[in-house]
PDB file of C-alpha atoms in Angstrom:
ATOM      1  CA  MET J  15     -60.142  49.591   8.685  1.00  0.00           C
ATOM      2  CA  PRO J  16     -57.427  47.036   8.137  1.00  0.00           C
ATOM      3  CA  ASP J  17     -58.325  44.080   5.748  1.00  0.00           C
ATOM      4  CA  TYR J  18     -56.967  41.499   8.158  1.00  0.00           C
ATOM      5  CA  THR J  19     -57.597  40.294  11.527  1.00  0.00           C
ATOM      6  CA  LYS J  20     -54.962  39.727  14.323  1.00  0.00           C
ATOM      7  CA  GLY J  21     -54.177  36.714  16.442  1.00  0.00           C
ATOM      8  CA  THR J  22     -51.520  35.364  18.593  1.00  0.00           C
ATOM      9  CA  VAL J  23     -49.993  31.969  19.283  1.00  0.00           C
ATOM     10  CA  ARG J  24     -47.617  31.125  22.345  1.00  0.00           C
ATOM     11  CA  SER J  25     -44.246  29.445  21.379  1.00  0.00           C
ATOM     12  CA  LEU J  26     -42.664  26.670  23.226  1.00  0.00           C
ATOM     13  CA  ASP J  27     -40.668  29.060  25.404  1.00  0.00           C
ATOM     14  CA  GLY J  28     -43.795  31.178  26.182  1.00  0.00           C
ATOM     15  CA  THR J  29     -43.042  33.915  23.690  1.00  0.00           C
ATOM     16  CA  GLU J  30     -46.240  35.360  22.144  1.00  0.00           C
ATOM     17  CA  ILE J  31     -46.074  35.516  18.222  1.00  0.00           C
ATOM     18  CA  GLY J  32     -48.567  37.920  16.690  1.00  0.00           C
ATOM     19  CA  TYR J  33     -49.791  37.433  13.202  1.00  0.00           C
ATOM     20  CA  ARG J  34     -52.088  38.726  10.623  1.00  0.00           C
ATOM     21  CA  HIS J  35     -54.775  36.740   8.928  1.00  0.00           C
ATOM     22  CA  TYR J  36     -55.970  37.614   5.446  1.00  0.00           C
ATOM     23  CA  GLY J  37     -58.714  35.861   3.550  1.00  0.00           C
ATOM     24  CA  GLY J  38     -60.737  33.054   5.031  1.00  0.00           C
ATOM     25  CA  LYS J  39     -61.620  29.561   3.505  1.00  0.00           C
ATOM     26  CA  GLY J  40     -59.207  27.680   1.450  1.00  0.00           C
ATOM     27  CA  PRO J  41     -55.829  25.964   2.211  1.00  0.00           C
ATOM     28  CA  GLY J  42     -53.680  27.756   4.833  1.00  0.00           C
ATOM     29  CA  VAL J  43     -50.440  29.463   3.660  1.00  0.00           C
ATOM     30  CA  VAL J  44     -47.958  31.008   6.117  1.00  0.00           C
ATOM     31  CA  LEU J  45     -45.745  33.795   4.736  1.00  0.00           C
ATOM     32  CA  VAL J  46     -42.488  34.299   6.649  1.00  0.00           C
ATOM     33  CA  HIS J  47     -40.672  37.675   6.104  1.00  0.00           C
ATOM     34  CA  GLY J  48     -37.025  38.319   5.800  1.00  0.00           C
ATOM     35  CA  GLY J  49     -34.447  40.400   7.718  1.00  0.00           C
ATOM     36  CA  MET J  50     -35.112  43.887   8.927  1.00  0.00           C
ATOM     37  CA  LYS J  51     -38.722  43.398   7.903  1.00  0.00           C
ATOM     38  CA  ALA J  52     -42.196  42.681   9.498  1.00  0.00           C
ATOM     39  CA  ALA J  53     -45.534  41.274   8.566  1.00  0.00           C
ATOM     40  CA  GLN J  54     -46.430  44.688   7.149  1.00  0.00           C
ATOM     41  CA  HIS J  55     -44.096  44.129   4.199  1.00  0.00           C
ATOM     42  CA  PHE J  56     -46.024  41.291   2.872  1.00  0.00           C
ATOM     43  CA  ALA J  57     -49.419  42.958   2.757  1.00  0.00           C
ATOM     44  CA  ARG J  58     -49.704  43.123  -0.998  1.00  0.00           C
ATOM     45  CA  LEU J  59     -48.597  39.487  -1.392  1.00  0.00           C
ATOM     46  CA  ALA J  60     -51.039  38.282   1.210  1.00  0.00           C
ATOM     47  CA  ARG J  61     -53.956  40.198  -0.359  1.00  0.00           C
ATOM     48  CA  ALA J  62     -53.055  38.695  -3.848  1.00  0.00           C
ATOM     49  CA  LEU J  63     -53.379  35.222  -2.295  1.00  0.00           C
ATOM     50  CA  ALA J  64     -56.344  35.807  -0.087  1.00  0.00           C
ATOM     51  CA  ASP J  65     -58.947  35.101  -2.408  1.00  0.00           C
ATOM     52  CA  GLY J  66     -58.071  31.372  -2.624  1.00  0.00           C
ATOM     53  CA  PHE J  67     -56.167  30.836   0.655  1.00  0.00           C
ATOM     54  CA  GLY J  68     -56.336  31.561   4.294  1.00  0.00           C
ATOM     55  CA  VAL J  69     -53.109  33.599   4.570  1.00  0.00           C
ATOM     56  CA  TYR J  70     -51.251  33.954   7.902  1.00  0.00           C
ATOM     57  CA  VAL J  71     -48.306  36.403   8.158  1.00  0.00           C
ATOM     58  CA  PRO J  72     -46.458  36.398  11.511  1.00  0.00           C
ATOM     59  CA  ASP J  73     -44.276  39.119  12.932  1.00  0.00           C
ATOM     60  CA  ARG J  74     -41.041  36.961  13.711  1.00  0.00           C
ATOM     61  CA  ARG J  75     -39.991  37.476  17.122  1.00  0.00           C
ATOM     62  CA  GLY J  76     -38.411  40.653  18.266  1.00  0.00           C
ATOM     63  CA  ARG J  77     -40.691  42.615  15.855  1.00  0.00           C
ATOM     64  CA  GLY J  78     -44.068  44.262  15.786  1.00  0.00           C
ATOM     65  CA  MET J  79     -46.808  42.211  17.581  1.00  0.00           C
ATOM     66  CA  SER J  80     -44.343  39.545  18.761  1.00  0.00           C
ATOM     67  CA  GLY J  81     -42.319  39.089  21.924  1.00  0.00           C
ATOM     68  CA  PRO J  82     -38.590  39.427  22.155  1.00  0.00           C
ATOM     69  CA  HIS J  83     -35.844  37.235  20.784  1.00  0.00           C
ATOM     70  CA  GLY J  84     -34.822  36.011  24.267  1.00  0.00           C
ATOM     71  CA  ALA J  85     -31.485  35.547  25.831  1.00  0.00           C
ATOM     72  CA  ASP J  86     -30.920  32.029  24.387  1.00  0.00           C
ATOM     73  CA  PHE J  87     -31.845  32.917  20.831  1.00  0.00           C
ATOM     74  CA  ALA J  88     -31.019  30.370  18.084  1.00  0.00           C
ATOM     75  CA  VAL J  89     -32.791  29.217  14.923  1.00  0.00           C
ATOM     76  CA  GLN J  90     -34.719  26.598  16.972  1.00  0.00           C
ATOM     77  CA  ARG J  91     -36.541  29.455  18.751  1.00  0.00           C
ATOM     78  CA  GLU J  92     -37.978  30.471  15.389  1.00  0.00           C
ATOM     79  CA  VAL J  93     -38.753  26.875  14.264  1.00  0.00           C
ATOM     80  CA  GLU J  94     -40.827  26.659  17.472  1.00  0.00           C
ATOM     81  CA  ASP J  95     -42.557  29.895  16.679  1.00  0.00           C
ATOM     82  CA  LEU J  96     -43.376  28.773  13.179  1.00  0.00           C
ATOM     83  CA  ARG J  97     -44.532  25.253  14.391  1.00  0.00           C
ATOM     84  CA  ALA J  98     -46.880  26.836  16.971  1.00  0.00           C
ATOM     85  CA  LEU J  99     -48.455  28.916  14.178  1.00  0.00           C
ATOM     86  CA  LEU J 100     -48.742  25.856  11.918  1.00  0.00           C
ATOM     87  CA  ALA J 101     -50.321  23.951  14.659  1.00  0.00           C
ATOM     88  CA  ALA J 102     -52.906  26.670  15.423  1.00  0.00           C
ATOM     89  CA  THR J 103     -53.962  27.369  11.839  1.00  0.00           C
ATOM     90  CA  GLU J 104     -53.444  23.837  10.378  1.00  0.00           C
ATOM     91  CA  ALA J 105     -51.721  25.523   7.399  1.00  0.00           C
ATOM     92  CA  ARG J 106     -49.971  22.993   5.031  1.00  0.00           C
ATOM     93  CA  PHE J 107     -48.124  25.431   2.884  1.00  0.00           C
ATOM     94  CA  VAL J 108     -45.280  27.927   3.720  1.00  0.00           C
ATOM     95  CA  PHE J 109     -43.491  30.611   1.862  1.00  0.00           C
ATOM     96  CA  GLY J 110     -40.247  32.189   3.256  1.00  0.00           C
ATOM     97  CA  LEU J 111     -38.201  35.001   1.972  1.00  0.00           C
ATOM     98  CA  SER J 112     -34.492  35.379   2.893  1.00  0.00           C
ATOM     99  CA  SER J 113     -33.695  34.593   6.524  1.00  0.00           C
ATOM    100  CA  GLY J 114     -37.329  33.684   6.786  1.00  0.00           C
ATOM    101  CA  ALA J 115     -36.700  31.078   4.062  1.00  0.00           C
ATOM    102  CA  LEU J 116     -33.983  29.659   6.341  1.00  0.00           C
ATOM    103  CA  VAL J 117     -36.386  29.415   9.209  1.00  0.00           C
ATOM    104  CA  SER J 118     -39.006  27.822   6.911  1.00  0.00           C
ATOM    105  CA  LEU J 119     -36.565  25.303   5.668  1.00  0.00           C
ATOM    106  CA  ARG J 120     -35.390  24.249   9.077  1.00  0.00           C
ATOM    107  CA  THR J 121     -39.129  23.995  10.201  1.00  0.00           C
ATOM    108  CA  ALA J 122     -40.156  21.762   7.441  1.00  0.00           C
ATOM    109  CA  LEU J 123     -37.427  19.328   8.249  1.00  0.00           C
ATOM    110  CA  SER J 124     -39.122  18.435  11.526  1.00  0.00           C
ATOM    111  CA  THR J 125     -42.627  19.268  10.535  1.00  0.00           C
ATOM    112  CA  PRO J 126     -44.467  16.601   8.408  1.00  0.00           C
ATOM    113  CA  GLN J 127     -47.473  19.067   8.275  1.00  0.00           C
ATOM    114  CA  VAL J 128     -45.575  21.150   5.743  1.00  0.00           C
ATOM    115  CA  GLU J 129     -46.495  19.569   2.439  1.00  0.00           C
ATOM    116  CA  ARG J 130     -45.358  22.434  -0.023  1.00  0.00           C
ATOM    117  CA  LEU J 131     -42.594  24.869   0.800  1.00  0.00           C
ATOM    118  CA  ALA J 132     -41.524  27.850  -1.311  1.00  0.00           C
ATOM    119  CA  LEU J 133     -38.366  29.435  -0.647  1.00  0.00           C
ATOM    120  CA  TYR J 134     -37.199  32.858  -2.133  1.00  0.00           C
ATOM    121  CA  GLU J 135     -33.428  33.371  -2.074  1.00  0.00           C
ATOM    122  CA  PRO J 136     -32.498  31.909   1.265  1.00  0.00           C
ATOM    123  CA  PRO J 137     -28.912  33.010   2.299  1.00  0.00           C
ATOM    124  CA  LEU J 138     -27.708  29.600   3.026  1.00  0.00           C
ATOM    125  CA  SER J 139     -23.935  29.811   3.103  1.00  0.00           C
ATOM    126  CA  VAL J 140     -22.048  27.265   1.074  1.00  0.00           C
ATOM    127  CA  GLY J 141     -18.449  27.248   1.818  1.00  0.00           C
ATOM    128  CA  GLY J 142     -18.476  30.817   3.179  1.00  0.00           C
ATOM    129  CA  SER J 143     -20.503  32.014   0.209  1.00  0.00           C
ATOM    130  CA  THR J 144     -22.676  34.384   2.230  1.00  0.00           C
ATOM    131  CA  PRO J 145     -20.777  37.687   3.157  1.00  0.00           C
ATOM    132  CA  MET J 146     -20.288  37.962   6.865  1.00  0.00           C
ATOM    133  CA  ALA J 147     -17.297  40.322   7.158  1.00  0.00           C
ATOM    134  CA  TRP J 148     -19.454  43.390   7.619  1.00  0.00           C
ATOM    135  CA  VAL J 149     -21.212  41.969  10.756  1.00  0.00           C
ATOM    136  CA  PRO J 150     -18.649  43.105  13.349  1.00  0.00           C
ATOM    137  CA  ARG J 151     -18.779  46.761  12.102  1.00  0.00           C
ATOM    138  CA  TYR J 152     -22.623  46.587  11.968  1.00  0.00           C
ATOM    139  CA  GLU J 153     -22.700  45.418  15.700  1.00  0.00           C
ATOM    140  CA  ARG J 154     -20.224  48.018  16.738  1.00  0.00           C
ATOM    141  CA  GLU J 155     -22.311  50.868  15.145  1.00  0.00           C
ATOM    142  CA  LEU J 156     -25.578  49.318  16.615  1.00  0.00           C
ATOM    143  CA  ASP J 157     -23.864  49.191  20.195  1.00  0.00           C
ATOM    144  CA  THR J 158     -22.884  52.776  19.998  1.00  0.00           C
ATOM    145  CA  GLY J 159     -26.555  53.918  18.976  1.00  0.00           C
ATOM    146  CA  ASN J 160     -25.726  54.788  15.439  1.00  0.00           C
ATOM    147  CA  ARG J 161     -28.669  52.810  13.733  1.00  0.00           C
ATOM    148  CA  ALA J 162     -28.301  54.683  10.484  1.00  0.00           C
ATOM    149  CA  ALA J 163     -24.610  53.667  10.071  1.00  0.00           C
ATOM    150  CA  ALA J 164     -25.459  50.092  11.095  1.00  0.00           C
ATOM    151  CA  LEU J 165     -28.287  49.967   8.393  1.00  0.00           C
ATOM    152  CA  VAL J 166     -25.895  51.220   5.699  1.00  0.00           C
ATOM    153  CA  THR J 167     -23.337  48.716   6.746  1.00  0.00           C
ATOM    154  CA  ALA J 168     -25.856  45.853   6.556  1.00  0.00           C
ATOM    155  CA  LEU J 169     -27.218  47.104   3.148  1.00  0.00           C
ATOM    156  CA  LYS J 170     -23.866  47.382   1.536  1.00  0.00           C
ATOM    157  CA  GLY J 171     -22.524  44.279   3.188  1.00  0.00           C
ATOM    158  CA  LEU J 172     -25.240  42.102   1.958  1.00  0.00           C
ATOM    159  CA  GLY J 173     -25.570  43.812  -1.480  1.00  0.00           C
ATOM    160  CA  THR J 174     -29.223  42.617  -1.920  1.00  0.00           C
ATOM    161  CA  GLU J 175     -30.364  45.922  -3.177  1.00  0.00           C
ATOM    162  CA  PRO J 176     -28.420  47.190  -6.281  1.00  0.00           C
ATOM    163  CA  VAL J 177     -29.207  50.956  -5.716  1.00  0.00           C
ATOM    164  CA  PHE J 178     -27.659  51.078  -2.197  1.00  0.00           C
ATOM    165  CA  ALA J 179     -24.411  49.421  -3.581  1.00  0.00           C
ATOM    166  CA  ARG J 180     -23.974  52.340  -5.882  1.00  0.00           C
ATOM    167  CA  VAL J 181     -24.446  55.263  -3.531  1.00  0.00           C
ATOM    168  CA  PRO J 182     -21.458  56.404  -1.446  1.00  0.00           C
ATOM    169  CA  ARG J 183     -21.687  55.757   2.272  1.00  0.00           C
ATOM    170  CA  ALA J 184     -20.955  59.509   2.975  1.00  0.00           C
ATOM    171  CA  VAL J 185     -24.090  60.305   1.025  1.00  0.00           C
ATOM    172  CA  LEU J 186     -26.298  57.410   2.107  1.00  0.00           C
ATOM    173  CA  THR J 187     -25.847  57.542   5.928  1.00  0.00           C
ATOM    174  CA  PRO J 188     -27.227  61.164   6.533  1.00  0.00           C
ATOM    175  CA  VAL J 189     -30.239  60.474   4.298  1.00  0.00           C
ATOM    176  CA  ILE J 190     -31.068  57.328   6.062  1.00  0.00           C
ATOM    177  CA  ALA J 191     -30.583  58.958   9.509  1.00  0.00           C
ATOM    178  CA  LEU J 192     -33.109  61.602   8.525  1.00  0.00           C
ATOM    179  CA  GLY J 193     -35.428  58.979   7.254  1.00  0.00           C
ATOM    180  CA  LEU J 194     -35.227  57.011  10.570  1.00  0.00           C
ATOM    181  CA  ARG J 195     -36.040  60.146  12.593  1.00  0.00           C
ATOM    182  CA  VAL J 196     -39.259  60.813  10.586  1.00  0.00           C
ATOM    183  CA  GLN J 197     -40.448  57.380   9.750  1.00  0.00           C
ATOM    184  CA  GLY J 198     -42.682  55.442  11.935  1.00  0.00           C
ATOM    185  CA  GLY J 199     -45.342  52.596  11.662  1.00  0.00           C
ATOM    186  CA  ALA J 200     -48.519  53.699  10.011  1.00  0.00           C
ATOM    187  CA  ARG J 201     -50.582  51.625  12.517  1.00  0.00           C
ATOM    188  CA  PRO J 202     -49.953  50.583  16.055  1.00  0.00           C
ATOM    189  CA  ASP J 203     -49.249  47.046  14.886  1.00  0.00           C
ATOM    190  CA  GLU J 204     -46.445  48.154  12.421  1.00  0.00           C
ATOM    191  CA  ALA J 205     -42.830  48.296  13.272  1.00  0.00           C
ATOM    192  CA  SER J 206     -40.673  51.360  12.139  1.00  0.00           C
ATOM    193  CA  ILE J 207     -37.426  50.846  10.251  1.00  0.00           C
ATOM    194  CA  ALA J 208     -35.494  52.115  13.293  1.00  0.00           C
ATOM    195  CA  GLU J 209     -37.007  49.366  15.350  1.00  0.00           C
ATOM    196  CA  LEU J 210     -36.213  46.730  12.766  1.00  0.00           C
ATOM    197  CA  VAL J 211     -32.462  47.564  12.289  1.00  0.00           C
ATOM    198  CA  PRO J 212     -31.306  45.787  15.410  1.00  0.00           C
ATOM    199  CA  THR J 213     -33.059  42.655  14.364  1.00  0.00           C
ATOM    200  CA  GLU J 214     -30.571  41.890  11.708  1.00  0.00           C
ATOM    201  CA  ARG J 215     -28.100  40.872  14.448  1.00  0.00           C
ATOM    202  CA  TYR J 216     -30.329  37.903  15.106  1.00  0.00           C
ATOM    203  CA  ASP J 217     -30.910  37.073  11.455  1.00  0.00           C
ATOM    204  CA  MET J 218     -27.137  36.924  10.920  1.00  0.00           C
ATOM    205  CA  ARG J 219     -26.887  34.430  13.895  1.00  0.00           C
ATOM    206  CA  ILE J 220     -29.472  32.060  11.965  1.00  0.00           C
ATOM    207  CA  VAL J 221     -27.145  32.470   8.844  1.00  0.00           C
ATOM    208  CA  ALA J 222     -24.022  31.621  10.734  1.00  0.00           C
ATOM    209  CA  GLU J 223     -25.747  28.678  12.497  1.00  0.00           C
ATOM    210  CA  MET J 224     -27.149  27.144   9.317  1.00  0.00           C
ATOM    211  CA  ALA J 225     -24.040  27.655   7.232  1.00  0.00           C
ATOM    212  CA  ASP J 226     -23.201  24.458   5.253  1.00  0.00           C
ATOM    213  CA  THR J 227     -26.102  22.596   6.300  1.00  0.00           C
ATOM    214  CA  ALA J 228     -27.501  21.937   2.896  1.00  0.00           C
ATOM    215  CA  PRO J 229     -26.766  18.133   3.120  1.00  0.00           C
ATOM    216  CA  ASP J 230     -29.248  18.063   6.043  1.00  0.00           C
ATOM    217  CA  TYR J 231     -32.200  18.570   3.494  1.00  0.00           C
ATOM    218  CA  ALA J 232     -31.676  15.572   1.377  1.00  0.00           C
ATOM    219  CA  ARG J 233     -34.177  13.833   3.376  1.00  0.00           C
ATOM    220  CA  LEU J 234     -36.764  16.658   3.312  1.00  0.00           C
ATOM    221  CA  PRO J 235     -40.160  15.085   2.460  1.00  0.00           C
ATOM    222  CA  ALA J 236     -41.947  18.242   1.361  1.00  0.00           C
ATOM    223  CA  ARG J 237     -42.307  19.433  -2.260  1.00  0.00           C
ATOM    224  CA  VAL J 238     -40.188  22.487  -2.574  1.00  0.00           C
ATOM    225  CA  LEU J 239     -40.184  25.527  -4.978  1.00  0.00           C
ATOM    226  CA  LEU J 240     -36.955  27.434  -5.192  1.00  0.00           C
ATOM    227  CA  LEU J 241     -37.393  31.006  -6.330  1.00  0.00           C
ATOM    228  CA  GLY J 242     -35.035  33.788  -7.151  1.00  0.00           C
ATOM    229  CA  GLY J 243     -34.759  36.938  -9.251  1.00  0.00           C
ATOM    230  CA  THR J 244     -32.222  37.820 -11.994  1.00  0.00           C
ATOM    231  CA  ARG J 245     -31.112  40.970 -10.057  1.00  0.00           C
ATOM    232  CA  GLY J 246     -30.086  39.262  -6.839  1.00  0.00           C
ATOM    233  CA  PRO J 247     -26.401  38.856  -5.677  1.00  0.00           C
ATOM    234  CA  GLY J 248     -24.466  35.760  -6.702  1.00  0.00           C
ATOM    235  CA  PHE J 249     -24.299  34.205  -3.312  1.00  0.00           C
ATOM    236  CA  LEU J 250     -27.975  33.752  -3.213  1.00  0.00           C
ATOM    237  CA  ALA J 251     -28.015  32.025  -6.614  1.00  0.00           C
ATOM    238  CA  ARG J 252     -25.337  29.863  -5.196  1.00  0.00           C
ATOM    239  CA  ALA J 253     -27.494  28.787  -2.276  1.00  0.00           C
ATOM    240  CA  LEU J 254     -30.438  27.994  -4.781  1.00  0.00           C
ATOM    241  CA  ASP J 255     -27.979  25.943  -6.826  1.00  0.00           C
ATOM    242  CA  GLU J 256     -26.953  23.806  -3.748  1.00  0.00           C
ATOM    243  CA  LEU J 257     -30.430  23.344  -2.607  1.00  0.00           C
ATOM    244  CA  GLU J 258     -31.572  22.252  -6.091  1.00  0.00           C
ATOM    245  CA  ARG J 259     -28.848  19.725  -6.061  1.00  0.00           C
ATOM    246  CA  VAL J 260     -29.617  18.122  -2.678  1.00  0.00           C
ATOM    247  CA  LEU J 261     -33.499  18.418  -2.308  1.00  0.00           C
ATOM    248  CA  PRO J 262     -35.300  15.313  -3.400  1.00  0.00           C
ATOM    249  CA  HIS J 263     -38.568  16.993  -4.460  1.00  0.00           C
ATOM    250  CA  ALA J 264     -37.566  20.414  -5.742  1.00  0.00           C
ATOM    251  CA  GLU J 265     -38.362  22.610  -8.796  1.00  0.00           C
ATOM    252  CA  ARG J 266     -36.864  25.924  -9.527  1.00  0.00           C
ATOM    253  CA  ARG J 267     -38.152  29.197 -11.096  1.00  0.00           C
ATOM    254  CA  THR J 268     -36.101  32.352 -11.888  1.00  0.00           C
ATOM    255  CA  LEU J 269     -38.024  35.510 -12.239  1.00  0.00           C
ATOM    256  CA  PRO J 270     -36.783  38.116 -14.596  1.00  0.00           C
ATOM    257  CA  GLY J 271     -36.104  41.571 -13.492  1.00  0.00           C
ATOM    258  CA  LEU J 272     -36.822  40.823  -9.736  1.00  0.00           C
ATOM    259  CA  THR J 273     -34.338  41.883  -6.870  1.00  0.00           C
ATOM    260  CA  HIS J 274     -34.135  40.068  -3.492  1.00  0.00           C
ATOM    261  CA  GLU J 275     -37.064  42.240  -2.387  1.00  0.00           C
ATOM    262  CA  GLY J 276     -39.277  41.064  -5.142  1.00  0.00           C
ATOM    263  CA  PRO J 277     -42.023  39.482  -2.919  1.00  0.00           C
ATOM    264  CA  GLU J 278     -42.374  42.459  -0.709  1.00  0.00           C
ATOM    265  CA  ASP J 279     -44.666  45.401  -1.050  1.00  0.00           C
ATOM    266  CA  ASP J 280     -41.969  47.611  -2.724  1.00  0.00           C
ATOM    267  CA  GLY J 281     -41.114  44.880  -5.172  1.00  0.00           C
ATOM    268  CA  ARG J 282     -43.362  42.898  -7.547  1.00  0.00           C
ATOM    269  CA  PRO J 283     -45.439  40.808  -5.141  1.00  0.00           C
ATOM    270  CA  LEU J 284     -48.281  40.127  -7.691  1.00  0.00           C
ATOM    271  CA  GLU J 285     -45.829  38.189  -9.905  1.00  0.00           C
ATOM    272  CA  VAL J 286     -44.532  36.228  -6.943  1.00  0.00           C
ATOM    273  CA  ALA J 287     -48.181  35.593  -5.954  1.00  0.00           C
ATOM    274  CA  GLY J 288     -48.991  34.114  -9.396  1.00  0.00           C
ATOM    275  CA  VAL J 289     -46.178  31.682  -9.146  1.00  0.00           C
ATOM    276  CA  LEU J 290     -47.052  30.682  -5.613  1.00  0.00           C
ATOM    277  CA  ARG J 291     -50.623  30.112  -6.543  1.00  0.00           C
ATOM    278  CA  ASP J 292     -49.688  27.787  -9.260  1.00  0.00           C
ATOM    279  CA  PHE J 293     -47.272  25.860  -7.061  1.00  0.00           C
ATOM    280  CA  TYR J 294     -49.754  25.452  -4.087  1.00  0.00           C
ATOM    281  CA  THR J 295     -52.755  24.379  -6.409  1.00  0.00           C
ATOM    282  CA  ALA J 296     -50.874  22.012  -8.743  1.00  0.00           C
ATOM    283  CA  ALA J 297     -52.076  18.445  -8.637  1.00  0.00           C
TER     284      ALA J 297
END
């Protein structure tokens, strides 16, 4: 039996957003996953926080238990999704990873309910710092049905996982193609990697839409924790530098040895959970 319950909220445009709920009593925390991932990838982080918090982990739209992106997709749609979940749960704390951090940041700007916001390596582009040149190739491969090649293009284009940068494309693509054929979700409410690959198209729309918006957050009222690992690519550190410069109530922590996937199940989520616990419970 899973150690979480499931629920849904309805976003402003009518899209249903499914979520997992871990824990019970205590302040509410919403964990917002990153690109090509789903709620299932935050299971260990959620469990590590569940003894002191009510933890809510949504599948962002287009994934798992949630409805589709919709024809008029923009970051505002995901802001409305997160606002709906915050309203239903009365959670005051938010954690976002990668593109989920961008959504969380944009949501906090218009949602006074968010008192404390933790962001792990948001790909906020500063003067073209976030790599985007790979996106047209990824979309062509996706449109021709070659999801393995599209995934390789995205992984190499972003460079967020060091191991994939070192392996030649000719070696990596057939291995990933085989993995996509045999891998599936372990439970009915889990999304397979093959299902998640196309969602990166929408995440990159968010990155493009939010490029060079750092000055917008100079008036953000929430207290913010900026997080990053020492093994992430330089463009993510630059985004954190810029946010640290403009945010009025920010502190920053760098976690030694962590990659961009540090908060996820395959990373070191217990370390991230300890930092989040300290941030959310500090006086």
